[in-house]
């Protein structure tokens, strides 16, 4: 695989002061819209946005391996990573060899970090019977903070969507039990108000657009009073599987942090889809989302959850 980056040993997690991270996420439709291209503007725009937004972590879905390699090169050239040899991971959901997908390259998820990464966990989710084998890709920082970043792309098949979501949730809880703080961004193919995400969202989120929750997590846009409290801004340009509670298009791209890890306010923005890529109508059918979260401490009051 071109651009292979060697894993390194992760330092043991230690108690750490509160720290703030900016998380950037984009489903780029690297095959269906871009046909594997690295020269139509998508790669350049992604790298520029990631750097300009001062992201600490970035997750990519539907990424061709050649596009991943090109992003590694662009980000190195921009001086973004602290360690240019150890800041990115790629995990295929479709292996190389199918000429109709990414010109025969592998296709899957990419993960990038401004700080050096340790060995990645590459977890295959319950099989939905299609050619695409959905994955959860997670890698820890090597700085002893106990922080881990994950990305995933859940199937559109409803019954298997439920099983894959549960598999992801269980793994996040394993990290928590081990004393780590895991942040996850990805295309969940489920809207915040769907019942199958009730096991993710914490009961402290109980609003008309999102209630009956039993989980342990907050999504970084669930406090957005300006758009749809409990739901947030739309992220996907496709036809919603169910009508969003505040109308409009669907939000299926999400960034979660465990509620018990929150140490301050959090927020998230959904960015307009660029139309400046060459040869295509739009650079993706998904918006970039950028979230900011402070983790590592205990909130002083429940009201802090709704700050920001």
Short mmCIF file of C-alpha atoms in Angstrom, two decimals:
data_model
loop_
_atom_site.label_atom_id
_atom_site.label_comp_id
_atom_site.label_asym_id
_atom_site.label_seq_id
_atom_site.Cartn_x
_atom_site.Cartn_y
_atom_site.Cartn_z
CA UNK A 1 0.00 0.00 0.00
CA UNK A 2 1.43 3.36 -0.95
CA UNK A 3 2.04 5.79 1.86
CA UNK A 4 2.18 3.08 4.56
CA UNK A 5 2.77 4.59 7.99
CA UNK A 6 4.27 2.35 10.65
CA UNK A 7 2.44 2.06 14.01
CA UNK A 8 4.29 2.91 17.19
CA UNK A 9 3.88 1.81 20.78
CA UNK A 10 1.35 3.84 22.72
CA UNK A 11 2.37 5.30 26.08
CA UNK A 12 0.21 4.18 29.05
CA UNK A 13 -2.76 6.43 29.68
CA UNK A 14 -2.28 8.79 32.61
CA UNK A 15 -4.48 11.28 34.36
CA UNK A 16 -4.45 14.39 32.21
CA UNK A 17 -5.66 17.94 32.48
CA UNK A 18 -8.66 18.97 30.45
CA UNK A 19 -7.78 19.37 26.79
CA UNK A 20 -9.70 20.73 23.85
CA UNK A 21 -9.82 19.03 20.45
CA UNK A 22 -11.24 20.10 17.12
CA UNK A 23 -12.69 17.18 15.14
CA UNK A 24 -13.27 17.37 11.37
CA UNK A 25 -15.33 14.83 9.40
CA UNK A 26 -16.29 14.40 5.71
CA UNK A 27 -17.86 11.68 3.61
CA UNK A 28 -16.20 12.63 0.32
CA UNK A 29 -17.96 10.21 -2.07
CA UNK A 30 -14.50 9.48 -3.42
CA UNK A 31 -15.71 6.85 -5.88
CA UNK A 32 -19.31 7.73 -6.80
CA UNK A 33 -18.68 11.45 -7.38
CA UNK A 34 -14.93 11.66 -7.96
CA UNK A 35 -14.19 8.28 -9.55
CA UNK A 36 -10.97 8.05 -7.55
CA UNK A 37 -9.62 11.36 -8.87
CA UNK A 38 -6.90 13.15 -6.92
CA UNK A 39 -6.81 16.15 -9.26
CA UNK A 40 -10.40 17.44 -9.49
CA UNK A 41 -10.05 19.64 -6.40
CA UNK A 42 -11.56 17.46 -3.66
CA UNK A 43 -8.24 16.42 -2.13
CA UNK A 44 -6.88 19.96 -2.19
CA UNK A 45 -10.05 21.37 -0.66
CA UNK A 46 -10.11 18.74 2.06
CA UNK A 47 -6.49 19.36 3.03
CA UNK A 48 -6.95 23.12 3.01
CA UNK A 49 -10.13 22.96 5.09
CA UNK A 50 -8.57 20.62 7.62
CA UNK A 51 -5.57 22.91 8.09
CA UNK A 52 -7.53 26.18 7.95
CA UNK A 53 -10.00 24.90 10.53
CA UNK A 54 -7.06 23.91 12.75
CA UNK A 55 -8.36 20.39 13.17
CA UNK A 56 -6.71 17.99 15.61
CA UNK A 57 -8.42 14.92 14.16
CA UNK A 58 -10.02 14.22 10.79
CA UNK A 59 -12.20 11.34 9.62
CA UNK A 60 -12.91 10.52 5.96
CA UNK A 61 -15.52 8.11 4.60
CA UNK A 62 -15.82 6.72 1.05
CA UNK A 63 -12.17 7.49 0.37
CA UNK A 64 -10.14 5.83 -2.39
CA UNK A 65 -6.67 4.72 -1.37
CA UNK A 66 -5.03 6.98 -3.95
CA UNK A 67 -6.93 9.92 -2.49
CA UNK A 68 -5.71 8.90 0.97
CA UNK A 69 -2.11 8.83 -0.27
CA UNK A 70 -2.60 12.23 -1.91
CA UNK A 71 -3.97 13.66 1.36
CA UNK A 72 -0.95 12.33 3.24
CA UNK A 73 1.31 14.16 0.76
CA UNK A 74 -0.72 17.39 0.84
CA UNK A 75 -0.84 17.51 4.62
CA UNK A 76 2.86 16.79 4.93
CA UNK A 77 3.56 19.64 2.50
CA UNK A 78 1.39 21.98 4.59
CA UNK A 79 3.32 21.10 7.74
CA UNK A 80 0.14 20.09 9.52
CA UNK A 81 1.21 16.95 11.40
CA UNK A 82 3.60 17.10 14.33
CA UNK A 83 5.16 13.86 13.05
CA UNK A 84 4.93 13.62 9.24
CA UNK A 85 5.62 9.86 9.34
CA UNK A 86 2.94 8.89 11.85
CA UNK A 87 -0.30 10.81 11.53
CA UNK A 88 -2.61 8.85 9.23
CA UNK A 89 -4.31 5.46 8.95
CA UNK A 90 -6.38 3.88 6.16
CA UNK A 91 -8.68 0.87 6.39
CA UNK A 92 -10.40 -0.60 3.30
CA UNK A 93 -14.04 -1.59 3.31
CA UNK A 94 -13.54 -2.81 -0.26
CA UNK A 95 -10.22 -4.32 -1.26
CA UNK A 96 -8.32 -3.38 -4.41
CA UNK A 97 -9.02 -5.23 -7.61
CA UNK A 98 -12.47 -4.11 -8.75
CA UNK A 99 -11.96 -1.85 -11.77
CA UNK A 100 -15.39 -0.25 -11.29
CA UNK A 101 -14.44 1.07 -7.83
CA UNK A 102 -11.72 3.73 -7.47
CA UNK A 103 -10.09 2.54 -10.72
CA UNK A 104 -9.24 -0.73 -9.02
CA UNK A 105 -7.86 0.79 -5.81
CA UNK A 106 -8.99 -0.04 -2.30
CA UNK A 107 -11.89 2.01 -0.88
CA UNK A 108 -12.71 2.79 2.74
CA UNK A 109 -12.10 5.07 5.70
CA UNK A 110 -9.21 7.39 6.49
CA UNK A 111 -8.13 8.81 9.83
CA UNK A 112 -5.72 11.72 10.36
CA UNK A 113 -4.26 13.31 13.48
CA UNK A 114 -2.22 16.45 14.06
CA UNK A 115 -0.40 14.57 16.85
CA UNK A 116 1.36 11.19 16.48
CA UNK A 117 -0.78 8.05 16.53
CA UNK A 118 -0.29 4.63 18.08
CA UNK A 119 -1.31 1.24 16.69
CA UNK A 120 -4.78 1.28 15.13
CA UNK A 121 -7.65 -1.03 15.93
CA UNK A 122 -9.33 -2.17 12.69
CA UNK A 123 -12.66 -3.76 13.57
CA UNK A 124 -14.91 -5.43 11.01
CA UNK A 125 -18.58 -4.74 11.80
CA UNK A 126 -21.44 -7.26 11.35
CA UNK A 127 -21.65 -8.23 7.67
CA UNK A 128 -24.66 -6.87 5.78
CA UNK A 129 -24.08 -9.28 2.89
CA UNK A 130 -22.84 -6.67 0.43
CA UNK A 131 -19.41 -6.32 -1.17
CA UNK A 132 -18.55 -3.50 1.21
CA UNK A 133 -17.31 -4.77 4.57
CA UNK A 134 -17.99 -1.99 7.02
CA UNK A 135 -15.25 -1.10 9.50
CA UNK A 136 -14.51 0.83 12.66
CA UNK A 137 -11.04 2.41 12.58
CA UNK A 138 -9.59 3.76 15.84
CA UNK A 139 -6.12 4.95 16.84
CA UNK A 140 -4.79 6.42 20.10
CA UNK A 141 -2.52 9.37 20.61
CA UNK A 142 0.97 8.50 21.86
CA UNK A 143 1.18 11.41 24.32
CA UNK A 144 -0.12 9.51 27.35
CA UNK A 145 -3.38 11.48 27.43
CA UNK A 146 -5.50 8.36 26.90
CA UNK A 147 -7.27 10.00 23.96
CA UNK A 148 -8.33 7.85 21.02
CA UNK A 149 -9.94 8.91 17.73
CA UNK A 150 -12.27 6.71 15.70
CA UNK A 151 -14.13 6.90 12.41
CA UNK A 152 -16.74 4.61 10.86
CA UNK A 153 -19.24 4.36 8.02
CA UNK A 154 -22.35 2.38 8.94
CA UNK A 155 -24.43 0.51 6.36
CA UNK A 156 -27.70 1.86 4.96
CA UNK A 157 -29.38 -1.53 5.49
CA UNK A 158 -31.69 -0.90 8.45
CA UNK A 159 -31.43 -4.26 10.25
CA UNK A 160 -27.65 -4.41 9.87
CA UNK A 161 -27.38 -0.72 10.65
CA UNK A 162 -28.69 -1.55 14.13
CA UNK A 163 -26.21 -4.40 14.60
CA UNK A 164 -23.27 -2.31 13.38
CA UNK A 165 -24.20 0.61 15.62
CA UNK A 166 -24.33 -1.71 18.61
CA UNK A 167 -20.93 -3.17 17.72
CA UNK A 168 -19.45 0.35 17.55
CA UNK A 169 -21.09 1.36 20.84
CA UNK A 170 -19.75 -1.71 22.64
CA UNK A 171 -16.22 -0.99 21.42
CA UNK A 172 -16.44 2.62 22.61
CA UNK A 173 -17.50 1.34 26.02
CA UNK A 174 -14.52 -1.03 26.05
CA UNK A 175 -12.23 1.94 25.56
CA UNK A 176 -13.99 3.77 28.39
CA UNK A 177 -13.63 0.78 30.71
CA UNK A 178 -9.92 0.70 29.86
CA UNK A 179 -9.60 4.33 30.99
CA UNK A 180 -9.45 5.91 27.52
CA UNK A 181 -11.41 8.83 26.11
CA UNK A 182 -12.64 7.92 22.64
CA UNK A 183 -13.99 10.50 20.20
CA UNK A 184 -15.79 9.17 17.13
CA UNK A 185 -16.82 10.85 13.88
CA UNK A 186 -18.42 9.27 10.87
CA UNK A 187 -21.40 8.61 8.62
CA UNK A 188 -23.80 6.67 10.85
CA UNK A 189 -26.63 6.47 8.30
CA UNK A 190 -29.03 7.15 11.17
CA UNK A 191 -30.58 10.45 12.17
CA UNK A 192 -30.31 11.68 15.79
CA UNK A 193 -34.02 11.14 16.51
CA UNK A 194 -34.01 7.49 15.35
CA UNK A 195 -34.73 4.97 18.09
CA UNK A 196 -31.64 2.98 17.19
CA UNK A 197 -29.46 5.85 18.40
CA UNK A 198 -31.19 6.00 21.79
CA UNK A 199 -28.47 3.70 23.16
CA UNK A 200 -25.85 6.30 22.14
CA UNK A 201 -27.40 9.54 23.40
CA UNK A 202 -27.39 10.15 27.16
CA UNK A 203 -30.70 10.56 29.03
CA UNK A 204 -29.70 14.14 29.89
CA UNK A 205 -30.65 14.93 26.28
CA UNK A 206 -34.44 14.90 26.50
CA UNK A 207 -36.05 17.37 24.08
CA UNK A 208 -38.89 17.08 21.54
CA UNK A 209 -36.48 16.39 18.67
CA UNK A 210 -34.53 13.75 20.58
CA UNK A 211 -35.80 11.91 23.63
CA UNK A 212 -36.10 8.41 25.18
CA UNK A 213 -32.32 8.14 25.34
CA UNK A 214 -30.53 5.53 27.45
CA UNK A 215 -26.87 5.86 26.41
CA UNK A 216 -23.74 7.62 27.61
CA UNK A 217 -22.79 10.01 24.77
CA UNK A 218 -23.45 13.50 23.50
CA UNK A 219 -23.27 14.48 19.83
CA UNK A 220 -21.42 17.75 19.40
CA UNK A 221 -24.33 19.44 17.61
CA UNK A 222 -27.10 18.31 19.98
CA UNK A 223 -27.08 21.67 21.82
CA UNK A 224 -27.75 23.73 18.67
CA UNK A 225 -30.64 25.98 19.68
CA UNK A 226 -30.31 27.99 16.46
CA UNK A 227 -31.28 25.09 14.19
CA UNK A 228 -32.88 22.12 15.93
CA UNK A 229 -32.13 21.44 19.61
CA UNK A 230 -31.23 17.80 20.13
CA UNK A 231 -30.74 17.23 16.39
CA UNK A 232 -28.50 19.91 14.87
CA UNK A 233 -27.79 20.98 11.29
CA UNK A 234 -28.35 18.76 8.27
CA UNK A 235 -25.32 17.05 6.73
CA UNK A 236 -26.53 14.86 3.84
CA UNK A 237 -27.89 16.10 0.52
CA UNK A 238 -29.83 12.90 -0.21
CA UNK A 239 -33.48 12.11 0.44
CA UNK A 240 -33.99 11.58 4.22
CA UNK A 241 -34.97 8.08 5.30
CA UNK A 242 -37.46 9.74 7.66
CA UNK A 243 -38.53 13.38 7.86
CA UNK A 244 -36.18 15.29 10.19
CA UNK A 245 -37.98 16.62 13.28
CA UNK A 246 -37.39 20.27 12.32
CA UNK A 247 -37.77 19.73 8.56
CA UNK A 248 -35.13 20.05 5.87
CA UNK A 249 -32.49 17.50 4.93
CA UNK A 250 -31.05 14.70 7.04
CA UNK A 251 -28.25 14.74 9.61
CA UNK A 252 -26.42 11.41 9.44
CA UNK A 253 -22.80 12.54 9.90
CA UNK A 254 -22.14 12.70 13.63
CA UNK A 255 -19.38 13.36 16.18
CA UNK A 256 -19.83 11.73 19.59
CA UNK A 257 -18.01 12.16 22.91
CA UNK A 258 -18.82 10.32 26.13
CA UNK A 259 -20.78 12.58 28.49
CA UNK A 260 -18.69 11.54 31.50
CA UNK A 261 -15.53 12.76 29.70
CA UNK A 262 -16.84 16.26 28.98
CA UNK A 263 -14.92 18.99 30.77
CA UNK A 264 -16.55 22.07 29.28
CA UNK A 265 -18.78 23.30 26.48
CA UNK A 266 -18.90 21.69 23.06
CA UNK A 267 -20.17 22.75 19.64
CA UNK A 268 -20.33 21.70 16.00
CA UNK A 269 -20.76 23.37 12.61
CA UNK A 270 -22.03 21.91 9.33
CA UNK A 271 -20.30 23.58 6.37
CA UNK A 272 -21.86 24.27 2.98
CA UNK A 273 -20.94 21.79 0.24
CA UNK A 274 -18.41 23.27 -2.17
CA UNK A 275 -19.30 23.37 -5.86
CA UNK A 276 -15.80 24.26 -7.06
CA UNK A 277 -14.51 20.75 -7.86
CA UNK A 278 -13.96 20.35 -11.59
CA UNK A 279 -16.12 18.09 -13.71
CA UNK A 280 -18.78 17.46 -11.03
CA UNK A 281 -21.82 19.36 -9.79
CA UNK A 282 -20.67 19.35 -6.16
CA UNK A 283 -17.60 18.15 -4.28
CA UNK A 284 -19.70 15.68 -2.27
CA UNK A 285 -23.26 14.83 -1.34
CA UNK A 286 -22.30 15.34 2.32
CA UNK A 287 -21.28 18.41 4.25
CA UNK A 288 -18.05 18.72 6.21
CA UNK A 289 -18.75 18.87 9.93
CA UNK A 290 -16.35 20.44 12.44
CA UNK A 291 -16.78 19.98 16.17
CA UNK A 292 -14.94 21.36 19.19
CA UNK A 293 -14.94 19.52 22.52
CA UNK A 294 -13.11 19.76 25.83
CA UNK A 295 -12.55 16.44 27.58
CA UNK A 296 -10.67 15.03 30.55
CA UNK A 297 -12.47 16.41 33.56
CA UNK A 298 -15.80 16.44 35.39
CA UNK A 299 -18.51 18.96 34.64
CA UNK A 300 -19.36 21.28 37.50
CA UNK A 301 -23.07 21.20 36.71
CA UNK A 302 -25.51 19.64 34.27
CA UNK A 303 -26.11 23.06 32.73
CA UNK A 304 -22.58 23.01 31.31
CA UNK A 305 -23.72 20.36 28.85
CA UNK A 306 -25.77 22.94 27.02
CA UNK A 307 -23.11 25.63 26.82
CA UNK A 308 -21.56 26.61 23.52
#
